[in-house]
PDB file of C-alpha atoms in Angstrom:
ATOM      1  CA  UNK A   1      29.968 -63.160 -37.394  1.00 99.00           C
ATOM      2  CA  UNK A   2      28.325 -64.394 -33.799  1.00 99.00           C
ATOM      3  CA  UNK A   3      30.842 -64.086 -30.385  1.00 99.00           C
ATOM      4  CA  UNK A   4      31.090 -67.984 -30.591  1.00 99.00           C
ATOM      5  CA  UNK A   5      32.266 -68.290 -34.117  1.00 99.00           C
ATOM      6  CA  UNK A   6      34.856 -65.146 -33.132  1.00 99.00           C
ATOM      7  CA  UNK A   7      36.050 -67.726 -30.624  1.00 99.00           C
ATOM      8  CA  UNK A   8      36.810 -70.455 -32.704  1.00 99.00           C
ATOM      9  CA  UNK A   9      38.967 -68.007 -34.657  1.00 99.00           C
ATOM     10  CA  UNK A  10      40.698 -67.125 -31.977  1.00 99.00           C
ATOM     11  CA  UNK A  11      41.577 -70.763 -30.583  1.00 99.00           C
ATOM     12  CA  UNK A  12      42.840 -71.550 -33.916  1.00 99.00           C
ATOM     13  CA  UNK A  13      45.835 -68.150 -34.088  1.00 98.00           C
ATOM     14  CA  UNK A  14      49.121 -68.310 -32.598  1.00 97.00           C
ATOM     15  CA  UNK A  15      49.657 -66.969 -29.387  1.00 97.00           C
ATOM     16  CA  UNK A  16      51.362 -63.851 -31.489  1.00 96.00           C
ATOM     17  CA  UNK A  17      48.288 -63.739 -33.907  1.00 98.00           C
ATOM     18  CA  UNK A  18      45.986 -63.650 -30.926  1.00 98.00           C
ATOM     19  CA  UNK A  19      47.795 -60.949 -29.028  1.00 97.00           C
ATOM     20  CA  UNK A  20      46.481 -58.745 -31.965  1.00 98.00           C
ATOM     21  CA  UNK A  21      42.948 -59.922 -32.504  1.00 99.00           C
ATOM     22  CA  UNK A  22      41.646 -58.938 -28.770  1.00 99.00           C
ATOM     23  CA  UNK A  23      42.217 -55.746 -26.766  1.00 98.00           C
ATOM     24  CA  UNK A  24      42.895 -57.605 -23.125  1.00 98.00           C
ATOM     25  CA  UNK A  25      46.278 -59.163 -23.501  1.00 97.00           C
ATOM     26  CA  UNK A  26      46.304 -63.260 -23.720  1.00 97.00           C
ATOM     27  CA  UNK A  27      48.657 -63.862 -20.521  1.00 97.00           C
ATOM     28  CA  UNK A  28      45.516 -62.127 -19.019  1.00 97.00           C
ATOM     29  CA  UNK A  29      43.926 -64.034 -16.182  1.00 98.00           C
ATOM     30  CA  UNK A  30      41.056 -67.000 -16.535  1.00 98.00           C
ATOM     31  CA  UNK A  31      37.639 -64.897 -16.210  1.00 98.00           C
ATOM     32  CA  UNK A  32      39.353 -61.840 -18.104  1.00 99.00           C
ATOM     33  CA  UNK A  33      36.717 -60.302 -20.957  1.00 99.00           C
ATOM     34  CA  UNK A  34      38.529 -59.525 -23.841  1.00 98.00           C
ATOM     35  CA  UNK A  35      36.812 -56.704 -26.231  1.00 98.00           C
ATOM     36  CA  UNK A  36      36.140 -54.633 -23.603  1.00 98.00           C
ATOM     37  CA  UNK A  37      38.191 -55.677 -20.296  1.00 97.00           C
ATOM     38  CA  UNK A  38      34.676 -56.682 -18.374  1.00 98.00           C
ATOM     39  CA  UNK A  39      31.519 -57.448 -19.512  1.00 98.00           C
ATOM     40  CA  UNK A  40      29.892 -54.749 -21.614  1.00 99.00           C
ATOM     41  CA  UNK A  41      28.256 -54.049 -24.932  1.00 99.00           C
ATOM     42  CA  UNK A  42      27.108 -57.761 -24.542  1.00 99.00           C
ATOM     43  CA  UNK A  43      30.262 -58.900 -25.469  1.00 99.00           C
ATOM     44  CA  UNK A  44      30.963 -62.449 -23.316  1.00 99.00           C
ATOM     45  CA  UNK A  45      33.971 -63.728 -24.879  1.00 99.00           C
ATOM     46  CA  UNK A  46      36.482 -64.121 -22.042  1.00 99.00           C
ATOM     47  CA  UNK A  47      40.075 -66.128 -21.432  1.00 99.00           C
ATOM     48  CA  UNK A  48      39.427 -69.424 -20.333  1.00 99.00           C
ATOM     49  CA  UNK A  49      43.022 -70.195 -20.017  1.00 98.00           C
ATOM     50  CA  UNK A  50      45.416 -67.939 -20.377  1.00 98.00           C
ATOM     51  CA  UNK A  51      48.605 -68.133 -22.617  1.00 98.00           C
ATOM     52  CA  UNK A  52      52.181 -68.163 -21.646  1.00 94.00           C
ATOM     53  CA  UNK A  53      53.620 -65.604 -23.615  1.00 83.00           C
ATOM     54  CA  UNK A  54      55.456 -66.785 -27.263  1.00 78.00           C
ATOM     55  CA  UNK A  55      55.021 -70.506 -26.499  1.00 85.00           C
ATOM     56  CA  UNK A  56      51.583 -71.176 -25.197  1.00 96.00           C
ATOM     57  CA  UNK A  57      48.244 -69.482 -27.405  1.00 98.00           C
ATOM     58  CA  UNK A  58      45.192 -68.497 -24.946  1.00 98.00           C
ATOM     59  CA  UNK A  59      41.826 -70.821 -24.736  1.00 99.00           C
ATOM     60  CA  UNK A  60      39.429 -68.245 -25.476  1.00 99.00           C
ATOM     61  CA  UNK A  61      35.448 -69.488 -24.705  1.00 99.00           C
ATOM     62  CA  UNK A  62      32.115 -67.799 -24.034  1.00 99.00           C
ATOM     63  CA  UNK A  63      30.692 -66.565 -20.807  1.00 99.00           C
ATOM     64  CA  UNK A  64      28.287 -63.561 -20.672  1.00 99.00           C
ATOM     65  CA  UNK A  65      26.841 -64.640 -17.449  1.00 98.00           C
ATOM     66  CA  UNK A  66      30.142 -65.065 -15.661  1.00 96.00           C
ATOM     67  CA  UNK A  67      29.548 -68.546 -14.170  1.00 95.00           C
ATOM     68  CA  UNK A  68      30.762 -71.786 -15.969  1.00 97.00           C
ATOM     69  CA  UNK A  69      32.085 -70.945 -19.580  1.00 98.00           C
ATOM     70  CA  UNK A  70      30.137 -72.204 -22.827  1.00 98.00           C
ATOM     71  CA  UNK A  71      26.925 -72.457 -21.002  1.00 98.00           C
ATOM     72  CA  UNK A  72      23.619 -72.147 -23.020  1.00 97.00           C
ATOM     73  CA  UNK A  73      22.799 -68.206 -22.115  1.00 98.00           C
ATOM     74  CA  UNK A  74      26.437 -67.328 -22.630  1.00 99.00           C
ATOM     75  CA  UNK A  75      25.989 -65.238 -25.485  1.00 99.00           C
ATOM     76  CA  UNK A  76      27.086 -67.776 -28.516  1.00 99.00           C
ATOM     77  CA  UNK A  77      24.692 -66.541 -31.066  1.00 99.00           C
ATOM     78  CA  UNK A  78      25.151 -62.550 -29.808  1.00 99.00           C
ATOM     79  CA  UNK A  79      26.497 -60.494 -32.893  1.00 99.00           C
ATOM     80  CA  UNK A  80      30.300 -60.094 -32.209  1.00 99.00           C
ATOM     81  CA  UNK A  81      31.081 -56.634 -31.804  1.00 99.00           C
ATOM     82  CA  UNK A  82      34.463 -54.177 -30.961  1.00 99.00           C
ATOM     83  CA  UNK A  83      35.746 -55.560 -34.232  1.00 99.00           C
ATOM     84  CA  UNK A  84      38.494 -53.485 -36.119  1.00 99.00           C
ATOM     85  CA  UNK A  85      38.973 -53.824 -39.841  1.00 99.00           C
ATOM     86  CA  UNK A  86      42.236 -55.260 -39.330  1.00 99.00           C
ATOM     87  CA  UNK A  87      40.056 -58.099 -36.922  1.00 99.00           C
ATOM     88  CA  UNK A  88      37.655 -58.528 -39.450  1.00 99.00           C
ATOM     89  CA  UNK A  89      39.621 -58.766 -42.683  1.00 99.00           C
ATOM     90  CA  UNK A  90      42.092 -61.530 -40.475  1.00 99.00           C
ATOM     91  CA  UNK A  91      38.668 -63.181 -39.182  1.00 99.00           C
ATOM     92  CA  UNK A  92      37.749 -63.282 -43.354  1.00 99.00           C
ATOM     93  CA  UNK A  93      41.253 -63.926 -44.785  1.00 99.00           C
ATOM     94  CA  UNK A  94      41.245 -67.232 -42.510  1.00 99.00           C
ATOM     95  CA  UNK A  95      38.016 -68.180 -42.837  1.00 99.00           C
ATOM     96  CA  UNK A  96      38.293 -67.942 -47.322  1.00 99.00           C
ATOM     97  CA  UNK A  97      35.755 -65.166 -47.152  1.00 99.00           C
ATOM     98  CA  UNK A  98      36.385 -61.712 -48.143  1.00 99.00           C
ATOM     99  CA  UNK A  99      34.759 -58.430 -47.894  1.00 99.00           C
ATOM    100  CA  UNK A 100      31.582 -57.294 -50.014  1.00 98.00           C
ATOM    101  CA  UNK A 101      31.355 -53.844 -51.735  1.00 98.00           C
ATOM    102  CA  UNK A 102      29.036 -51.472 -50.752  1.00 98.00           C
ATOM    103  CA  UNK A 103      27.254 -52.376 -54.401  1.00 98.00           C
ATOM    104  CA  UNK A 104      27.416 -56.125 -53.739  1.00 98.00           C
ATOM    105  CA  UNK A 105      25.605 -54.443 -50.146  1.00 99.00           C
ATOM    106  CA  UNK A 106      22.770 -53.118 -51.838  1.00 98.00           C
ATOM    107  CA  UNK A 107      22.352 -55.886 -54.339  1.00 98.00           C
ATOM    108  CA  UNK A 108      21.943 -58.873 -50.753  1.00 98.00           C
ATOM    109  CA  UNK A 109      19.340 -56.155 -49.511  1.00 99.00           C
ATOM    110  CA  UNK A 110      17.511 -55.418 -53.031  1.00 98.00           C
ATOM    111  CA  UNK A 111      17.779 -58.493 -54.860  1.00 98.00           C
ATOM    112  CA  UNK A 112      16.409 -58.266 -58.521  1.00 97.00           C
ATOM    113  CA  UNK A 113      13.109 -55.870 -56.894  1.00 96.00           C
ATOM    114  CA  UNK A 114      12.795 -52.213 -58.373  1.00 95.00           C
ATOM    115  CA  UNK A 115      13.620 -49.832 -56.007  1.00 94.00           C
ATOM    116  CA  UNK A 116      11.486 -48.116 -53.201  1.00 96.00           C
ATOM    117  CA  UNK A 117      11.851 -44.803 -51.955  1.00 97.00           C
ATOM    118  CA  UNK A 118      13.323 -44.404 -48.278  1.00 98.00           C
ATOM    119  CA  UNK A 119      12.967 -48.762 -48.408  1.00 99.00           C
ATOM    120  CA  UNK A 120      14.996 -50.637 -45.528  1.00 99.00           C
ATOM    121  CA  UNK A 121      17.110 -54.053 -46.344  1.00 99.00           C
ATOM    122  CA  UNK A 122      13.701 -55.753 -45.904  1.00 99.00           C
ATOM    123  CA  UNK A 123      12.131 -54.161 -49.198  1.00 98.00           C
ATOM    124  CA  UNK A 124       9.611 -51.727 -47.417  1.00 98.00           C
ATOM    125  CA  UNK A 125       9.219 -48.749 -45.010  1.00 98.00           C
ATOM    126  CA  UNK A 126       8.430 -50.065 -41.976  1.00 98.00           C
ATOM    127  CA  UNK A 127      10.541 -49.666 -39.231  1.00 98.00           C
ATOM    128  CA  UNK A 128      10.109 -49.874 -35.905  1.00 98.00           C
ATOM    129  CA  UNK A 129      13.083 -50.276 -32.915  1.00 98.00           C
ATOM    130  CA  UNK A 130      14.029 -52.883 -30.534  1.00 98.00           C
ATOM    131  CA  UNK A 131      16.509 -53.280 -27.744  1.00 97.00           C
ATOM    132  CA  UNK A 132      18.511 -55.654 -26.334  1.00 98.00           C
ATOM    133  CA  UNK A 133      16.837 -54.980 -22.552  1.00 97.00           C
ATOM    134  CA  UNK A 134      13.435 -56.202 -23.879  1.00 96.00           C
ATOM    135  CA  UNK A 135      14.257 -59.565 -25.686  1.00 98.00           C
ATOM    136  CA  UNK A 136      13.116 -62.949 -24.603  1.00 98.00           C
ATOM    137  CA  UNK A 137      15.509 -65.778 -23.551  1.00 98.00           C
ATOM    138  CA  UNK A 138      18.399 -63.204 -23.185  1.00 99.00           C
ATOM    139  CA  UNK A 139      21.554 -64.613 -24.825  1.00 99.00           C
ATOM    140  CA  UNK A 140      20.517 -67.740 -24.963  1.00 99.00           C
ATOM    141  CA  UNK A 141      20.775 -69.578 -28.723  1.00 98.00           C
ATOM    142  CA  UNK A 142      16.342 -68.846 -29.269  1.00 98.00           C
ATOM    143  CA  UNK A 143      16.948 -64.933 -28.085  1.00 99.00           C
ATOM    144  CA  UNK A 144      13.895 -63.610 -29.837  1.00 98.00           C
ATOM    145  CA  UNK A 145      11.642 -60.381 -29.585  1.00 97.00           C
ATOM    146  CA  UNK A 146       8.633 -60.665 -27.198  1.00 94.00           C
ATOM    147  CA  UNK A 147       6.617 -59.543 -30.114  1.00 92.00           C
ATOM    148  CA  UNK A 148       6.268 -59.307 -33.940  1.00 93.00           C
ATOM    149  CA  UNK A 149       6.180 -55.846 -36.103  1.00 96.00           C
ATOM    150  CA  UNK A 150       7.059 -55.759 -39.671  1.00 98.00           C
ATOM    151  CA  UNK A 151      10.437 -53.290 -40.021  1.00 98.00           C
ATOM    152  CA  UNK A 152      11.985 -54.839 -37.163  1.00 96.00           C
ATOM    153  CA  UNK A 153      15.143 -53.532 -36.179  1.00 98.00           C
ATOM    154  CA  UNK A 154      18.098 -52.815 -33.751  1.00 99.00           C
ATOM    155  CA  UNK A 155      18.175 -49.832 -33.725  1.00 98.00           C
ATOM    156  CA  UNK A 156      17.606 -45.917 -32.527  1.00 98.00           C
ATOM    157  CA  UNK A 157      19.009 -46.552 -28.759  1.00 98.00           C
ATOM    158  CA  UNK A 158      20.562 -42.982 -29.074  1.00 96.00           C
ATOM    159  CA  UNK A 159      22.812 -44.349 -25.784  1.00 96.00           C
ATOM    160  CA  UNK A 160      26.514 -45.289 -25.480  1.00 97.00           C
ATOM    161  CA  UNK A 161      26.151 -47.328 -22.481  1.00 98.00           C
ATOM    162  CA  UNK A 162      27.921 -50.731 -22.090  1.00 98.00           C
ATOM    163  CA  UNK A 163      24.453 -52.083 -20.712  1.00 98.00           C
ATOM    164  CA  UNK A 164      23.154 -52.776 -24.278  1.00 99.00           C
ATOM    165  CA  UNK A 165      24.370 -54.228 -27.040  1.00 99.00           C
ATOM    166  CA  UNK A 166      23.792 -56.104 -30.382  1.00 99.00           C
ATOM    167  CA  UNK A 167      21.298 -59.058 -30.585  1.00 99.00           C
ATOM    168  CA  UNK A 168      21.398 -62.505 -31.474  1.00 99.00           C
ATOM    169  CA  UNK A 169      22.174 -63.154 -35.147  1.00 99.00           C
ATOM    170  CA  UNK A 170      18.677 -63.465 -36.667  1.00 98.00           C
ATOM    171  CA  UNK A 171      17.077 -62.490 -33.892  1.00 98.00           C
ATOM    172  CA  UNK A 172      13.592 -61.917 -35.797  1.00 98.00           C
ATOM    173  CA  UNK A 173      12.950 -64.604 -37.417  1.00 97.00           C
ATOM    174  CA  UNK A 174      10.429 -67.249 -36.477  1.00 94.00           C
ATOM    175  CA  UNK A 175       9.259 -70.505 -38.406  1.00 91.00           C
ATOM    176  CA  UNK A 176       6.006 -68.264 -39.083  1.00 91.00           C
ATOM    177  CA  UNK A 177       8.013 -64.453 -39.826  1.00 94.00           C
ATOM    178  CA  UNK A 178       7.864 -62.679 -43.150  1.00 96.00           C
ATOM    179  CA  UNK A 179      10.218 -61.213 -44.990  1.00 98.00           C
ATOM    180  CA  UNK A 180       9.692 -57.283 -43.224  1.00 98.00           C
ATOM    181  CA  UNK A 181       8.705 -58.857 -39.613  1.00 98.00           C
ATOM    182  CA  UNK A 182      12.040 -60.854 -40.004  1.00 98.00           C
ATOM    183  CA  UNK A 183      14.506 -58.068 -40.853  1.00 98.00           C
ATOM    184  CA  UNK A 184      15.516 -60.137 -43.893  1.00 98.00           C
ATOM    185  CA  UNK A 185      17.306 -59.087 -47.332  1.00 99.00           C
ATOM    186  CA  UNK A 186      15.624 -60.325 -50.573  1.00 98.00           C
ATOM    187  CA  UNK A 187      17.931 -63.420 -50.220  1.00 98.00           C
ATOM    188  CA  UNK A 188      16.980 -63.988 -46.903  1.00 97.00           C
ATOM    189  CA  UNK A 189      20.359 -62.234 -45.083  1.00 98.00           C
ATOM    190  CA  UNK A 190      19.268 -61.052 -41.631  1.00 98.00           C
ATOM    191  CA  UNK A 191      20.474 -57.616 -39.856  1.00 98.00           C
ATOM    192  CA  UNK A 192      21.697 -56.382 -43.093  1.00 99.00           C
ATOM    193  CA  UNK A 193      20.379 -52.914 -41.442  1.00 99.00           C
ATOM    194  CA  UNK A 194      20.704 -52.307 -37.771  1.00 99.00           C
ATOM    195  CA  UNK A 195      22.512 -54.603 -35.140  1.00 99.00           C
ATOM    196  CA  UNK A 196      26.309 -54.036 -36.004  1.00 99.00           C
ATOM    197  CA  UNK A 197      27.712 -51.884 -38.704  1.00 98.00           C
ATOM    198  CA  UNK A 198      28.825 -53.553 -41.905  1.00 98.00           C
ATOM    199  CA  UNK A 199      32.028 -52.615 -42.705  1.00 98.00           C
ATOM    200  CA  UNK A 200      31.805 -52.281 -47.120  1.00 98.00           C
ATOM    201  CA  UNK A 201      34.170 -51.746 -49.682  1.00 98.00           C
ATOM    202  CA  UNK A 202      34.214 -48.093 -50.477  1.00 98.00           C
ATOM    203  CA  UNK A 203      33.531 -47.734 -54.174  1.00 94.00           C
ATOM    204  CA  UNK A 204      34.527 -43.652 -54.410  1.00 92.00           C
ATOM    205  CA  UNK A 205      37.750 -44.765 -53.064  1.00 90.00           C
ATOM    206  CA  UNK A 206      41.268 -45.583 -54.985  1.00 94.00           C
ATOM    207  CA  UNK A 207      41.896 -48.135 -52.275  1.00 94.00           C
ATOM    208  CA  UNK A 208      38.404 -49.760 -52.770  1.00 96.00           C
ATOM    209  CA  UNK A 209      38.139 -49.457 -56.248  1.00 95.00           C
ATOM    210  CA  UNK A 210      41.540 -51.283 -56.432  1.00 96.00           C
ATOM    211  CA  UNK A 211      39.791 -54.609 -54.527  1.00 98.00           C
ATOM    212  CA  UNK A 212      39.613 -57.064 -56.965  1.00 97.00           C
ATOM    213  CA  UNK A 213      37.430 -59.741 -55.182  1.00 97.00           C
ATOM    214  CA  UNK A 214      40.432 -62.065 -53.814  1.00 98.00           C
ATOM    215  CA  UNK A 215      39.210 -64.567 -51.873  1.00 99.00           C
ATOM    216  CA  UNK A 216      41.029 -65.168 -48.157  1.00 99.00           C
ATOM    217  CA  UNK A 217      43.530 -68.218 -48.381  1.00 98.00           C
ATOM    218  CA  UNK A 218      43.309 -69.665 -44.986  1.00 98.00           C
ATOM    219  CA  UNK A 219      46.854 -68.117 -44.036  1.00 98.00           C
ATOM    220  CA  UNK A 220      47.558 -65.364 -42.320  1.00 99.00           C
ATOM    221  CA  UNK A 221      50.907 -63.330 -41.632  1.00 99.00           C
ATOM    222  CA  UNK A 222      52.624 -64.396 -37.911  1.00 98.00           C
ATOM    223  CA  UNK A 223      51.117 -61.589 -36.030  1.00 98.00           C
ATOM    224  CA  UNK A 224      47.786 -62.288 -37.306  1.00 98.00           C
ATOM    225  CA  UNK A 225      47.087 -59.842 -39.776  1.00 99.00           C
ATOM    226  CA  UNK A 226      45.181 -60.672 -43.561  1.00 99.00           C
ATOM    227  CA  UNK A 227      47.293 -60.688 -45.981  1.00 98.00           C
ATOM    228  CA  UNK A 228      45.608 -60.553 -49.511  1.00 98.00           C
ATOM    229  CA  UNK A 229      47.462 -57.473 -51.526  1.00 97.00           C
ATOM    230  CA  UNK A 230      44.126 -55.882 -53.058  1.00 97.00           C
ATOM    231  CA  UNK A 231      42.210 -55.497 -49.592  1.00 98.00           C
ATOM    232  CA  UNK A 232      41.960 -52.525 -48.157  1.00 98.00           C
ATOM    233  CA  UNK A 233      44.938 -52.149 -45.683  1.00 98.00           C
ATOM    234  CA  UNK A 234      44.603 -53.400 -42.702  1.00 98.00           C
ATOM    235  CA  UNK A 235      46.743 -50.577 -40.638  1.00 98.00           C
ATOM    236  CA  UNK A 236      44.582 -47.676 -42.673  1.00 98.00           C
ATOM    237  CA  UNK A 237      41.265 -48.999 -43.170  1.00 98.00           C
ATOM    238  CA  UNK A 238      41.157 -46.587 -46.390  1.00 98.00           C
ATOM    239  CA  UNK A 239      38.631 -48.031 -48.281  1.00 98.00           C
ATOM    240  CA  UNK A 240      37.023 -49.532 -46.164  1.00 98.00           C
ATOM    241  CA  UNK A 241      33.534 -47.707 -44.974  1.00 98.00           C
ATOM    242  CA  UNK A 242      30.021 -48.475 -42.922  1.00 98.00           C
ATOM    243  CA  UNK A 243      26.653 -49.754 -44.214  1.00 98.00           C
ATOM    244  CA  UNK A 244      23.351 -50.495 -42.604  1.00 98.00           C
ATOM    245  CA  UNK A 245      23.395 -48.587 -39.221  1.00 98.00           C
ATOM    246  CA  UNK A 246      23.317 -50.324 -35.984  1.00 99.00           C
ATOM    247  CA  UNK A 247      21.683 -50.459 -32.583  1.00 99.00           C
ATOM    248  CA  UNK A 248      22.537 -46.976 -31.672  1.00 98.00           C
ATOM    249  CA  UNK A 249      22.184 -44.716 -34.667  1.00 96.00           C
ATOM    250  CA  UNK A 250      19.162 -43.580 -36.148  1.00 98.00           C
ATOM    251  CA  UNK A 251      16.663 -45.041 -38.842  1.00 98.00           C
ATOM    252  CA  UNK A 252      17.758 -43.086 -41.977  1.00 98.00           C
ATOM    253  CA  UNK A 253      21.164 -44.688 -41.213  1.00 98.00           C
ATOM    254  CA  UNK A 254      19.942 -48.266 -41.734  1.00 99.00           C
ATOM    255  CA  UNK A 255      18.731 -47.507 -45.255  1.00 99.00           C
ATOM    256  CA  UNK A 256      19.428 -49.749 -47.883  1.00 99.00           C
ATOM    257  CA  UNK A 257      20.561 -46.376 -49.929  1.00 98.00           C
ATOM    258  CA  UNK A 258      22.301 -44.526 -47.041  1.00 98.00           C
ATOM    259  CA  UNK A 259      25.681 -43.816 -47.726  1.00 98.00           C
ATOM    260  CA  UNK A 260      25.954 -41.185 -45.023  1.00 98.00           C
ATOM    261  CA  UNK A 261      29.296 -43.343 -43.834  1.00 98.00           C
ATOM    262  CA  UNK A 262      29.945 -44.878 -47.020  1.00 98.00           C
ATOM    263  CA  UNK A 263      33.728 -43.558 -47.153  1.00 96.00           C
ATOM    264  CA  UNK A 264      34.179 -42.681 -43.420  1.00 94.00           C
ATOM    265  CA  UNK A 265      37.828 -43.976 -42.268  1.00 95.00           C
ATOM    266  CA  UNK A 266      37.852 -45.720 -39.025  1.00 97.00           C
ATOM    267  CA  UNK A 267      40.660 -48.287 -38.262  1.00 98.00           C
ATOM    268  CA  UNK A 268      39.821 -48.551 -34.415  1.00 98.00           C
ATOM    269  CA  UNK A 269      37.411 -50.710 -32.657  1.00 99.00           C
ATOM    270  CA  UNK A 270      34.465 -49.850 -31.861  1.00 98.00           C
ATOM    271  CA  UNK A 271      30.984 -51.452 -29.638  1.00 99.00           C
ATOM    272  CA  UNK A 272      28.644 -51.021 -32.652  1.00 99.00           C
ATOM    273  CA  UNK A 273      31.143 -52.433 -35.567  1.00 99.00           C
ATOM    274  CA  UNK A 274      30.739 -55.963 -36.479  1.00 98.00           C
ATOM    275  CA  UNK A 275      31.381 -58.208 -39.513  1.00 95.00           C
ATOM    276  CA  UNK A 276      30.316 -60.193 -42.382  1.00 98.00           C
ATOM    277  CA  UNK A 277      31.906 -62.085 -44.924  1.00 98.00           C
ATOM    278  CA  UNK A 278      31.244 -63.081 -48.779  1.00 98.00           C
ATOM    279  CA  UNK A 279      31.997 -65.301 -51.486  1.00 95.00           C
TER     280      UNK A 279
END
């Protein structure tokens, strides 16, 4: 999911659903950032016009660089981040996605390949870190690394400071990339390791075995929540674990076998938790 189509989620809700999808309250003022309450973590999303309580929903919009909203460098194409599992099973409820298992995980990385020992979502080895401080055309919709390594990846920054944060969505690959220098899964699904943390299915789990693959419906309850019965819940998160690693944590996490957080609860927010959706 990338900040801009986070937005378009968000202008679509209820003032009510809204009020639970961002931590900075709607009726905040024009300008206000809403993951984070200012600009951090690279997370630009801000209120472009504020709501008026019950009868008016927020304009939500992109601005990264604090100057006119929905410009090109405003972040569009940035990984969202700060996303709950309640956020992200809403954002995949209304959008007729749903979640992927932490099998279904490992299949997008691995494809129909034997497997490799110690091998990354991109089928070999190789890794080799990248931050978002070094990238070219910073936020911008062609954000790109100012030079190509096989194993590419977000990841390793070992810091908790708001001054970094995910990359663009596909950052690594070119017209000319392969498969390792690009970061991609054997079907061609970028950042399946690194960037944000994919939040998976836990199969060693009651709660996750009990998923039964329900598409979302496109309707969600009035304050915003998912609503399909055999999802993990949404006020828990049991059943719901992490998969991949991210920008922070270290290189064994982003493993396509790791399953060091497989079945770790976490219901909150948090700056290196993103999301991705299935059918």
């Amino acid at each position: 999911i990338s900040q801009l189509q986070y937005v378009e989620f968000l202008n679509s809700l209820t003032f009510a659903q809204q009020q639970s999808r961002v931590t900075s309250d709607p009726t905040s003022a024009s300008g206000t950032y809403v993951a984070f309450g200012s600009y951090a973590y690279r997370n630009g999303i801000v209120i472009e016009t504020p709501g008026n309580n019950a009868a008016i929903p927020a304009i939500f919009a992109c601005d990264a660089t604090a100057n006119v909203v929905n410009n090109n460098n405003d972040g569009q194409s940035v990984a969202m981040n700060n996303l709950s599992w309640a956020d992200l099973a809403a954002y995949l409820d209304w959008s007729a996605l749903r979640p992927m298992t932490e099998l279904e995980f490992e299949k997008i990385c691995r494809g129909i390949t034997p497997r490799v020992s110690g091998e990354y979502p991109w089928g070999d080895t190789n890794i080799n870190p990248y931050y978002s401080t070094t990238v070219i055309n910073p936020l911008q919709p062609n954000e790109m690394a100012n030079t190509v390594l096989n194993g590419r990846c977000a990841h390793a920054l070992g810091t908790s400071s708001g001054a970094y944060g995910p990359l663009k969505v596909g950052v690594f690959a070119t017209a000319s990339s392969g498969r390792s220098s690009a970061g991609a899964s054997y079907y061609g699904a970028m950042e399946m390791g690194g960037n944000v943390v994919e939040r998976t299915v836990c199969v060693a789990n009651a709660s996750g075995t009990a998923f039964n693959g329900t598409l979302g419906d496109g309707t969600l309850t009035s304050i915003g929540d998912a609503n399909q019965a055999t999802w993990p819940s949404v006020t828990t998160a049991t059943g719901i674990g992490q998969r991949g690693g991210d920008y922070v944590n270290v290189a064994t996490n982003v493993r396509t076998s790791d399953r060091t957080y497989a079945s770790t609860t976490n219901a909150a927010r948090n700056y290196t938790y993103g999301g991705r959706g299935v059918r």
